[in-house]
């Protein structure tokens, strides 16, 4: 069964922190690339962070470097997105995704190759 369930979104003031969680089914968690993507109103979906399992390859968007971190808990089939020093421009719907892609595609943060998507969780940052 393919399943990705995000949680942890909410409203926070600029400078604050949130941690998003993505609980995956065992089948989905076996995908070689897992990542977080976001989409703000009127904008295209963009990659935020991603990790290619087994090789330690990660992707982090320039706009969140030094502030956002992806991590995994293999025992819980869960991927996390720790977001610190949040900015108003981080406001968006955040999606967890998984897929079997080439390392380069995972490391590029492209959403095109991701086969499985969660329903999304809203993050709103106010000034």
mmCIF file of N, CA and C in Angstrom:
data_model
loop_
_atom_site.group_PDB
_atom_site.id
_atom_site.type_symbol
_atom_site.label_atom_id
_atom_site.label_comp_id
_atom_site.label_asym_id
_atom_site.label_seq_id
_atom_site.Cartn_x
_atom_site.Cartn_y
_atom_site.Cartn_z
ATOM 1 N N UNK A 1 0.846 -1.189 0.000
ATOM 2 C CA UNK A 1 0.000 0.000 0.000
ATOM 3 C C UNK A 1 0.883 1.242 0.000
ATOM 4 N N UNK A 2 0.583 2.139 -0.897
ATOM 5 C CA UNK A 2 1.342 3.373 -1.000
ATOM 6 C C UNK A 2 0.701 4.426 -0.120
ATOM 7 N N UNK A 3 1.477 4.964 0.792
ATOM 8 C CA UNK A 3 0.908 5.951 1.695
ATOM 9 C C UNK A 3 1.989 6.864 2.248
ATOM 10 N N UNK A 4 1.705 8.145 2.204
ATOM 11 C CA UNK A 4 2.549 9.157 2.819
ATOM 12 C C UNK A 4 1.625 10.109 3.560
ATOM 13 N N UNK A 5 1.881 10.288 4.837
ATOM 14 C CA UNK A 5 1.016 11.142 5.647
ATOM 15 C C UNK A 5 1.873 12.182 6.348
ATOM 16 N N UNK A 6 1.649 13.446 5.990
ATOM 17 C CA UNK A 6 2.396 14.536 6.603
ATOM 18 C C UNK A 6 1.672 15.064 7.835
ATOM 19 N N UNK A 7 2.457 15.623 8.731
ATOM 20 C CA UNK A 7 1.906 16.297 9.898
ATOM 21 C C UNK A 7 2.919 17.317 10.393
ATOM 22 N N UNK A 8 2.464 18.196 11.268
ATOM 23 C CA UNK A 8 3.373 19.157 11.885
ATOM 24 C C UNK A 8 3.289 20.571 11.357
ATOM 25 N N UNK A 9 2.493 20.788 10.333
ATOM 26 C CA UNK A 9 2.361 22.140 9.813
ATOM 27 C C UNK A 9 1.594 23.029 10.785
ATOM 28 N N UNK A 10 1.574 24.298 10.484
ATOM 29 C CA UNK A 10 0.855 25.237 11.329
ATOM 30 C C UNK A 10 1.279 26.657 11.066
ATOM 31 N N UNK A 11 0.923 27.526 11.978
ATOM 32 C CA UNK A 11 1.254 28.938 11.865
ATOM 33 C C UNK A 11 2.317 29.300 12.884
ATOM 34 N N UNK A 12 3.281 30.079 12.437
ATOM 35 C CA UNK A 12 4.376 30.472 13.313
ATOM 36 C C UNK A 12 4.847 31.855 12.903
ATOM 37 N N UNK A 13 5.426 32.560 13.832
ATOM 38 C CA UNK A 13 5.980 33.873 13.510
ATOM 39 C C UNK A 13 7.361 33.725 12.886
ATOM 40 N N UNK A 14 7.725 34.707 12.129
ATOM 41 C CA UNK A 14 9.041 34.703 11.499
ATOM 42 C C UNK A 14 10.127 34.533 12.557
ATOM 43 N N UNK A 15 11.098 33.707 12.232
ATOM 44 C CA UNK A 15 12.162 33.404 13.169
ATOM 45 C C UNK A 15 11.913 32.145 13.975
ATOM 46 N N UNK A 16 10.693 31.647 13.918
ATOM 47 C CA UNK A 16 10.331 30.456 14.663
ATOM 48 C C UNK A 16 10.728 29.171 13.955
ATOM 49 N N UNK A 17 10.334 28.058 14.563
ATOM 50 C CA UNK A 17 10.697 26.738 14.031
ATOM 51 C C UNK A 17 9.482 25.826 13.974
ATOM 52 N N UNK A 18 9.537 24.903 13.048
ATOM 53 C CA UNK A 18 8.537 23.843 12.951
ATOM 54 C C UNK A 18 9.257 22.565 12.512
ATOM 55 N N UNK A 19 8.695 21.442 12.894
ATOM 56 C CA UNK A 19 9.198 20.165 12.381
ATOM 57 C C UNK A 19 8.046 19.413 11.742
ATOM 58 N N UNK A 20 8.216 19.127 10.480
ATOM 59 C CA UNK A 20 7.239 18.350 9.743
ATOM 60 C C UNK A 20 7.628 16.879 9.771
ATOM 61 N N UNK A 21 6.619 16.032 9.841
ATOM 62 C CA UNK A 21 6.843 14.585 9.827
ATOM 63 C C UNK A 21 6.117 13.970 8.642
ATOM 64 N N UNK A 22 6.691 12.945 8.100
ATOM 65 C CA UNK A 22 6.075 12.220 6.994
ATOM 66 C C UNK A 22 6.176 10.736 7.303
ATOM 67 N N UNK A 23 5.045 10.167 7.666
ATOM 68 C CA UNK A 23 4.998 8.738 7.955
ATOM 69 C C UNK A 23 4.684 7.989 6.672
ATOM 70 N N UNK A 24 5.548 7.056 6.325
ATOM 71 C CA UNK A 24 5.403 6.339 5.061
ATOM 72 C C UNK A 24 5.063 4.877 5.309
ATOM 73 N N UNK A 25 4.324 4.312 4.378
ATOM 74 C CA UNK A 25 4.119 2.873 4.425
ATOM 75 C C UNK A 25 5.449 2.196 4.157
ATOM 76 N N UNK A 26 5.564 0.947 4.537
ATOM 77 C CA UNK A 26 6.840 0.253 4.351
ATOM 78 C C UNK A 26 7.237 0.220 2.871
ATOM 79 N N UNK A 27 6.245 0.012 2.020
ATOM 80 C CA UNK A 27 6.518 -0.053 0.580
ATOM 81 C C UNK A 27 7.053 1.288 0.077
ATOM 82 N N UNK A 28 6.415 2.349 0.478
ATOM 83 C CA UNK A 28 6.808 3.670 -0.007
ATOM 84 C C UNK A 28 8.164 4.081 0.557
ATOM 85 N N UNK A 29 8.403 3.733 1.797
ATOM 86 C CA UNK A 29 9.653 4.109 2.437
ATOM 87 C C UNK A 29 10.834 3.422 1.783
ATOM 88 N N UNK A 30 10.593 2.336 1.062
ATOM 89 C CA UNK A 30 11.682 1.635 0.393
ATOM 90 C C UNK A 30 12.148 2.362 -0.868
ATOM 91 N N UNK A 31 11.462 3.417 -1.243
ATOM 92 C CA UNK A 31 11.881 4.214 -2.403
ATOM 93 C C UNK A 31 13.268 4.774 -2.161
ATOM 94 N N UNK A 32 14.032 4.941 -3.241
ATOM 95 C CA UNK A 32 15.408 5.373 -3.031
ATOM 96 C C UNK A 32 15.549 6.871 -2.818
ATOM 97 N N UNK A 33 14.542 7.627 -3.135
ATOM 98 C CA UNK A 33 14.586 9.078 -2.930
ATOM 99 C C UNK A 33 13.340 9.535 -2.191
ATOM 100 N N UNK A 34 13.559 10.264 -1.122
ATOM 101 C CA UNK A 34 12.450 10.857 -0.395
ATOM 102 C C UNK A 34 12.762 12.330 -0.180
ATOM 103 N N UNK A 35 11.727 13.137 -0.264
ATOM 104 C CA UNK A 35 11.986 14.559 -0.141
ATOM 105 C C UNK A 35 10.771 15.362 0.270
ATOM 106 N N UNK A 36 11.029 16.616 0.493
ATOM 107 C CA UNK A 36 9.986 17.580 0.805
ATOM 108 C C UNK A 36 9.942 18.628 -0.300
ATOM 109 N N UNK A 37 8.742 18.949 -0.693
ATOM 110 C CA UNK A 37 8.512 19.946 -1.726
ATOM 111 C C UNK A 37 7.492 20.942 -1.198
ATOM 112 N N UNK A 38 7.432 22.091 -1.809
ATOM 113 C CA UNK A 38 6.445 23.071 -1.365
ATOM 114 C C UNK A 38 5.867 23.820 -2.550
ATOM 115 N N UNK A 39 4.678 24.326 -2.342
ATOM 116 C CA UNK A 39 4.021 25.096 -3.385
ATOM 117 C C UNK A 39 3.252 26.237 -2.747
ATOM 118 N N UNK A 40 3.639 27.438 -3.126
ATOM 119 C CA UNK A 40 2.947 28.630 -2.665
ATOM 120 C C UNK A 40 1.892 29.018 -3.698
ATOM 121 N N UNK A 41 0.871 29.751 -3.297
ATOM 122 C CA UNK A 41 -0.173 30.149 -4.243
ATOM 123 C C UNK A 41 0.399 30.882 -5.446
ATOM 124 N N UNK A 42 0.026 30.427 -6.629
ATOM 125 C CA UNK A 42 0.470 31.073 -7.849
ATOM 126 C C UNK A 42 1.882 30.714 -8.282
ATOM 127 N N UNK A 43 2.515 29.809 -7.566
ATOM 128 C CA UNK A 43 3.874 29.415 -7.905
ATOM 129 C C UNK A 43 3.940 27.929 -8.208
ATOM 130 N N UNK A 44 5.004 27.535 -8.888
ATOM 131 C CA UNK A 44 5.208 26.133 -9.191
ATOM 132 C C UNK A 44 5.708 25.389 -7.951
ATOM 133 N N UNK A 45 5.462 24.091 -7.970
ATOM 134 C CA UNK A 45 5.977 23.270 -6.888
ATOM 135 C C UNK A 45 7.498 23.206 -7.000
ATOM 136 N N UNK A 46 8.183 23.347 -5.882
ATOM 137 C CA UNK A 46 9.632 23.344 -5.896
ATOM 138 C C UNK A 46 10.182 22.394 -4.846
ATOM 139 N N UNK A 47 11.354 21.872 -5.136
ATOM 140 C CA UNK A 47 12.017 21.013 -4.186
ATOM 141 C C UNK A 47 12.601 21.817 -3.039
ATOM 142 N N UNK A 48 12.481 21.290 -1.845
ATOM 143 C CA UNK A 48 13.035 21.946 -0.653
ATOM 144 C C UNK A 48 14.263 21.179 -0.179
ATOM 145 N N UNK A 49 14.055 19.922 0.157
ATOM 146 C CA UNK A 49 15.144 19.040 0.558
ATOM 147 C C UNK A 49 14.817 17.640 0.071
ATOM 148 N N UNK A 50 15.844 16.850 -0.165
ATOM 149 C CA UNK A 50 15.650 15.468 -0.569
ATOM 150 C C UNK A 50 16.856 14.651 -0.137
ATOM 151 N N UNK A 51 16.626 13.351 -0.018
ATOM 152 C CA UNK A 51 17.721 12.471 0.365
ATOM 153 C C UNK A 51 17.639 11.189 -0.447
ATOM 154 N N UNK A 52 18.781 10.762 -0.976
ATOM 155 C CA UNK A 52 18.875 9.515 -1.740
ATOM 156 C C UNK A 52 19.482 8.487 -0.809
ATOM 157 N N UNK A 53 18.701 7.500 -0.478
ATOM 158 C CA UNK A 53 19.131 6.545 0.534
ATOM 159 C C UNK A 53 20.298 5.699 0.044
ATOM 160 N N UNK A 54 21.118 5.321 0.968
ATOM 161 C CA UNK A 54 22.216 4.412 0.671
ATOM 162 C C UNK A 54 23.484 5.099 0.220
ATOM 163 N N UNK A 55 23.357 6.265 -0.400
ATOM 164 C CA UNK A 55 24.536 6.959 -0.892
ATOM 165 C C UNK A 55 24.817 8.239 -0.130
ATOM 166 N N UNK A 56 23.898 8.612 0.748
ATOM 167 C CA UNK A 56 24.114 9.834 1.508
ATOM 168 C C UNK A 56 24.018 11.088 0.680
ATOM 169 N N UNK A 57 23.379 10.998 -0.467
ATOM 170 C CA UNK A 57 23.240 12.173 -1.331
ATOM 171 C C UNK A 57 22.023 12.962 -0.882
ATOM 172 N N UNK A 58 22.200 14.252 -0.737
ATOM 173 C CA UNK A 58 21.081 15.101 -0.335
ATOM 174 C C UNK A 58 20.973 16.313 -1.239
ATOM 175 N N UNK A 59 19.794 16.893 -1.249
ATOM 176 C CA UNK A 59 19.532 18.138 -1.956
ATOM 177 C C UNK A 59 18.943 19.130 -0.981
ATOM 178 N N UNK A 60 19.408 20.345 -1.039
ATOM 179 C CA UNK A 60 18.836 21.416 -0.240
ATOM 180 C C UNK A 60 18.726 22.654 -1.114
ATOM 181 N N UNK A 61 17.543 23.195 -1.211
ATOM 182 C CA UNK A 61 17.353 24.404 -2.013
ATOM 183 C C UNK A 61 18.166 25.562 -1.434
ATOM 184 N N UNK A 62 18.697 26.397 -2.292
ATOM 185 C CA UNK A 62 19.516 27.528 -1.839
ATOM 186 C C UNK A 62 18.747 28.414 -0.860
ATOM 187 N N UNK A 63 17.456 28.524 -1.069
ATOM 188 C CA UNK A 63 16.654 29.431 -0.245
ATOM 189 C C UNK A 63 16.489 28.953 1.198
ATOM 190 N N UNK A 64 16.806 27.674 1.455
ATOM 191 C CA UNK A 64 16.623 27.155 2.811
ATOM 192 C C UNK A 64 17.913 26.631 3.422
ATOM 193 N N UNK A 65 19.014 26.745 2.698
ATOM 194 C CA UNK A 65 20.289 26.242 3.218
ATOM 195 C C UNK A 65 20.647 26.925 4.526
ATOM 196 N N UNK A 66 21.096 26.091 5.462
ATOM 197 C CA UNK A 66 21.446 26.606 6.771
ATOM 198 C C UNK A 66 20.266 26.740 7.705
ATOM 199 N N UNK A 67 19.046 26.537 7.177
ATOM 200 C CA UNK A 67 17.844 26.665 8.002
ATOM 201 C C UNK A 67 17.018 25.384 8.065
ATOM 202 N N UNK A 68 16.949 24.640 6.968
ATOM 203 C CA UNK A 68 16.128 23.431 6.899
ATOM 204 C C UNK A 68 17.022 22.195 6.831
ATOM 205 N N UNK A 69 16.562 21.122 7.471
ATOM 206 C CA UNK A 69 17.309 19.870 7.471
ATOM 207 C C UNK A 69 16.365 18.695 7.327
ATOM 208 N N UNK A 70 16.733 17.745 6.484
ATOM 209 C CA UNK A 70 15.962 16.519 6.343
ATOM 210 C C UNK A 70 16.634 15.416 7.144
ATOM 211 N N UNK A 71 15.820 14.568 7.758
ATOM 212 C CA UNK A 71 16.359 13.425 8.490
ATOM 213 C C UNK A 71 15.372 12.275 8.380
ATOM 214 N N UNK A 72 15.859 11.090 8.703
ATOM 215 C CA UNK A 72 15.044 9.895 8.602
ATOM 216 C C UNK A 72 15.137 9.074 9.873
ATOM 217 N N UNK A 73 14.047 8.403 10.192
ATOM 218 C CA UNK A 73 14.029 7.411 11.256
ATOM 219 C C UNK A 73 13.584 6.105 10.615
ATOM 220 N N UNK A 74 14.537 5.255 10.270
ATOM 221 C CA UNK A 74 14.213 4.032 9.549
ATOM 222 C C UNK A 74 13.345 3.086 10.371
ATOM 223 N N UNK A 75 13.479 3.122 11.664
ATOM 224 C CA UNK A 75 12.672 2.246 12.513
ATOM 225 C C UNK A 75 11.197 2.626 12.463
ATOM 226 N N UNK A 76 10.931 3.887 12.163
ATOM 227 C CA UNK A 76 9.552 4.381 12.127
ATOM 228 C C UNK A 76 9.071 4.657 10.712
ATOM 229 N N UNK A 77 9.914 4.380 9.712
ATOM 230 C CA UNK A 77 9.551 4.697 8.319
ATOM 231 C C UNK A 77 9.083 6.148 8.197
ATOM 232 N N UNK A 78 9.809 7.023 8.818
ATOM 233 C CA UNK A 78 9.394 8.425 8.882
ATOM 234 C C UNK A 78 10.525 9.337 8.441
ATOM 235 N N UNK A 79 10.150 10.347 7.699
ATOM 236 C CA UNK A 79 11.080 11.383 7.258
ATOM 237 C C UNK A 79 10.655 12.707 7.901
ATOM 238 N N UNK A 80 11.628 13.463 8.330
ATOM 239 C CA UNK A 80 11.344 14.714 9.014
ATOM 240 C C UNK A 80 11.923 15.897 8.232
ATOM 241 N N UNK A 81 11.299 17.023 8.415
ATOM 242 C CA UNK A 81 11.838 18.285 7.904
ATOM 243 C C UNK A 81 11.879 19.265 9.069
ATOM 244 N N UNK A 82 13.072 19.541 9.528
ATOM 245 C CA UNK A 82 13.261 20.522 10.591
ATOM 246 C C UNK A 82 13.464 21.889 9.952
ATOM 247 N N UNK A 83 12.604 22.818 10.299
ATOM 248 C CA UNK A 83 12.656 24.155 9.706
ATOM 249 C C UNK A 83 12.922 25.172 10.808
ATOM 250 N N UNK A 84 14.035 25.833 10.718
ATOM 251 C CA UNK A 84 14.418 26.852 11.684
ATOM 252 C C UNK A 84 14.506 28.216 11.002
ATOM 253 N N UNK A 85 14.491 29.260 11.795
ATOM 254 C CA UNK A 85 14.603 30.629 11.286
ATOM 255 C C UNK A 85 13.639 30.861 10.134
ATOM 256 N N UNK A 86 12.411 30.484 10.341
ATOM 257 C CA UNK A 86 11.421 30.570 9.267
ATOM 258 C C UNK A 86 11.196 32.013 8.836
ATOM 259 N N UNK A 87 10.955 32.161 7.535
ATOM 260 C CA UNK A 87 10.709 33.457 6.932
ATOM 261 C C UNK A 87 9.303 33.487 6.341
ATOM 262 N N UNK A 88 8.794 34.683 6.135
ATOM 263 C CA UNK A 88 7.462 34.819 5.561
ATOM 264 C C UNK A 88 7.393 34.102 4.216
ATOM 265 N N UNK A 89 8.482 34.175 3.453
ATOM 266 C CA UNK A 89 8.492 33.558 2.127
ATOM 267 C C UNK A 89 8.526 32.034 2.169
ATOM 268 N N UNK A 90 8.634 31.445 3.354
ATOM 269 C CA UNK A 90 8.542 29.988 3.477
ATOM 270 C C UNK A 90 7.095 29.521 3.528
ATOM 271 N N UNK A 91 6.171 30.447 3.580
ATOM 272 C CA UNK A 91 4.751 30.097 3.617
ATOM 273 C C UNK A 91 4.363 29.337 2.357
ATOM 274 N N UNK A 92 3.797 28.151 2.549
ATOM 275 C CA UNK A 92 3.430 27.299 1.414
ATOM 276 C C UNK A 92 2.773 26.027 1.936
ATOM 277 N N UNK A 93 2.235 25.265 0.997
ATOM 278 C CA UNK A 93 1.810 23.903 1.304
ATOM 279 C C UNK A 93 3.037 23.021 1.103
ATOM 280 N N UNK A 94 3.339 22.235 2.102
ATOM 281 C CA UNK A 94 4.500 21.357 2.051
ATOM 282 C C UNK A 94 4.058 19.919 1.819
ATOM 283 N N UNK A 95 4.724 19.283 0.871
ATOM 284 C CA UNK A 95 4.392 17.920 0.501
ATOM 285 C C UNK A 95 5.594 17.002 0.715
ATOM 286 N N UNK A 96 5.319 15.830 1.220
ATOM 287 C CA UNK A 96 6.310 14.767 1.283
ATOM 288 C C UNK A 96 6.146 13.917 0.023
ATOM 289 N N UNK A 97 7.240 13.465 -0.533
ATOM 290 C CA UNK A 97 7.170 12.668 -1.744
ATOM 291 C C UNK A 97 8.245 11.594 -1.739
ATOM 292 N N UNK A 98 7.995 10.561 -2.506
ATOM 293 C CA UNK A 98 8.954 9.458 -2.612
ATOM 294 C C UNK A 98 8.955 8.930 -4.043
ATOM 295 N N UNK A 99 10.068 8.375 -4.431
ATOM 296 C CA UNK A 99 10.147 7.809 -5.771
ATOM 297 C C UNK A 99 11.442 7.086 -5.992
ATOM 298 N N UNK A 100 11.475 6.270 -7.005
ATOM 299 C CA UNK A 100 12.702 5.589 -7.405
ATOM 300 C C UNK A 100 13.257 6.307 -8.626
ATOM 301 N N UNK A 101 14.296 7.063 -8.390
ATOM 302 C CA UNK A 101 14.877 7.903 -9.432
ATOM 303 C C UNK A 101 16.384 7.740 -9.439
ATOM 304 N N UNK A 102 17.017 8.302 -10.442
ATOM 305 C CA UNK A 102 18.472 8.304 -10.479
ATOM 306 C C UNK A 102 19.002 9.272 -9.407
ATOM 307 N N UNK A 103 20.201 8.978 -8.910
ATOM 308 C CA UNK A 103 20.763 9.870 -7.878
ATOM 309 C C UNK A 103 20.797 11.334 -8.295
ATOM 310 N N UNK A 104 21.116 11.577 -9.568
ATOM 311 C CA UNK A 104 21.209 12.962 -10.024
ATOM 312 C C UNK A 104 19.852 13.661 -9.914
ATOM 313 N N UNK A 105 18.795 12.942 -10.273
ATOM 314 C CA UNK A 105 17.463 13.547 -10.214
ATOM 315 C C UNK A 105 17.050 13.847 -8.783
ATOM 316 N N UNK A 106 17.413 12.950 -7.870
ATOM 317 C CA UNK A 106 17.094 13.188 -6.463
ATOM 318 C C UNK A 106 17.885 14.385 -5.951
ATOM 319 N N UNK A 107 19.166 14.435 -6.326
ATOM 320 C CA UNK A 107 20.038 15.501 -5.859
ATOM 321 C C UNK A 107 19.698 16.853 -6.476
ATOM 322 N N UNK A 108 18.906 16.848 -7.533
ATOM 323 C CA UNK A 108 18.522 18.109 -8.168
ATOM 324 C C UNK A 108 17.250 18.692 -7.581
ATOM 325 N N UNK A 109 16.553 17.903 -6.759
ATOM 326 C CA UNK A 109 15.332 18.406 -6.145
ATOM 327 C C UNK A 109 14.160 18.509 -7.092
ATOM 328 N N UNK A 110 14.233 17.788 -8.193
ATOM 329 C CA UNK A 110 13.143 17.847 -9.170
ATOM 330 C C UNK A 110 11.956 17.029 -8.697
ATOM 331 N N UNK A 111 10.746 17.595 -8.762
ATOM 332 C CA UNK A 111 9.568 16.828 -8.358
ATOM 333 C C UNK A 111 9.076 15.864 -9.437
ATOM 334 N N UNK A 112 9.622 15.986 -10.643
ATOM 335 C CA UNK A 112 9.077 15.225 -11.757
ATOM 336 C C UNK A 112 9.162 13.722 -11.625
ATOM 337 N N UNK A 113 10.216 13.235 -10.975
ATOM 338 C CA UNK A 113 10.385 11.797 -10.902
ATOM 339 C C UNK A 113 9.765 11.133 -9.687
ATOM 340 N N UNK A 114 9.165 11.939 -8.826
ATOM 341 C CA UNK A 114 8.599 11.381 -7.602
ATOM 342 C C UNK A 114 7.217 10.782 -7.894
ATOM 343 N N UNK A 115 7.058 9.522 -7.519
ATOM 344 C CA UNK A 115 5.834 8.805 -7.865
ATOM 345 C C UNK A 115 4.740 8.922 -6.810
ATOM 346 N N UNK A 116 5.142 9.099 -5.576
ATOM 347 C CA UNK A 116 4.188 9.051 -4.478
ATOM 348 C C UNK A 116 4.194 10.376 -3.722
ATOM 349 N N UNK A 117 2.997 10.859 -3.429
ATOM 350 C CA UNK A 117 2.859 12.163 -2.784
ATOM 351 C C UNK A 117 1.887 12.099 -1.618
ATOM 352 N N UNK A 118 2.196 12.846 -0.568
ATOM 353 C CA UNK A 118 1.267 12.991 0.526
ATOM 354 C C UNK A 118 0.231 14.051 0.209
ATOM 355 N N UNK A 119 -0.663 14.275 1.132
ATOM 356 C CA UNK A 119 -1.759 15.221 0.910
ATOM 357 C C UNK A 119 -1.338 16.657 1.184
ATOM 358 N N UNK A 120 -0.209 16.839 1.827
ATOM 359 C CA UNK A 120 0.299 18.181 2.089
ATOM 360 C C UNK A 120 -0.076 18.688 3.470
ATOM 361 N N UNK A 121 0.757 19.563 3.992
ATOM 362 C CA UNK A 121 0.492 20.221 5.262
ATOM 363 C C UNK A 121 0.868 21.692 5.115
ATOM 364 N N UNK A 122 0.003 22.561 5.584
ATOM 365 C CA UNK A 122 0.180 23.988 5.384
ATOM 366 C C UNK A 122 1.127 24.574 6.424
ATOM 367 N N UNK A 123 2.055 25.379 5.947
ATOM 368 C CA UNK A 123 2.941 26.143 6.820
ATOM 369 C C UNK A 123 2.725 27.620 6.520
ATOM 370 N N UNK A 124 2.391 28.379 7.539
ATOM 371 C CA UNK A 124 2.159 29.807 7.387
ATOM 372 C C UNK A 124 3.060 30.563 8.346
ATOM 373 N N UNK A 125 3.880 31.441 7.793
ATOM 374 C CA UNK A 125 4.810 32.227 8.598
ATOM 375 C C UNK A 125 4.392 33.687 8.518
ATOM 376 N N UNK A 126 4.174 34.283 9.664
ATOM 377 C CA UNK A 126 3.731 35.673 9.703
ATOM 378 C C UNK A 126 4.855 36.568 10.230
ATOM 379 N N UNK A 127 4.797 37.813 9.821
ATOM 380 C CA UNK A 127 5.845 38.764 10.224
ATOM 381 C C UNK A 127 5.536 39.388 11.570
#
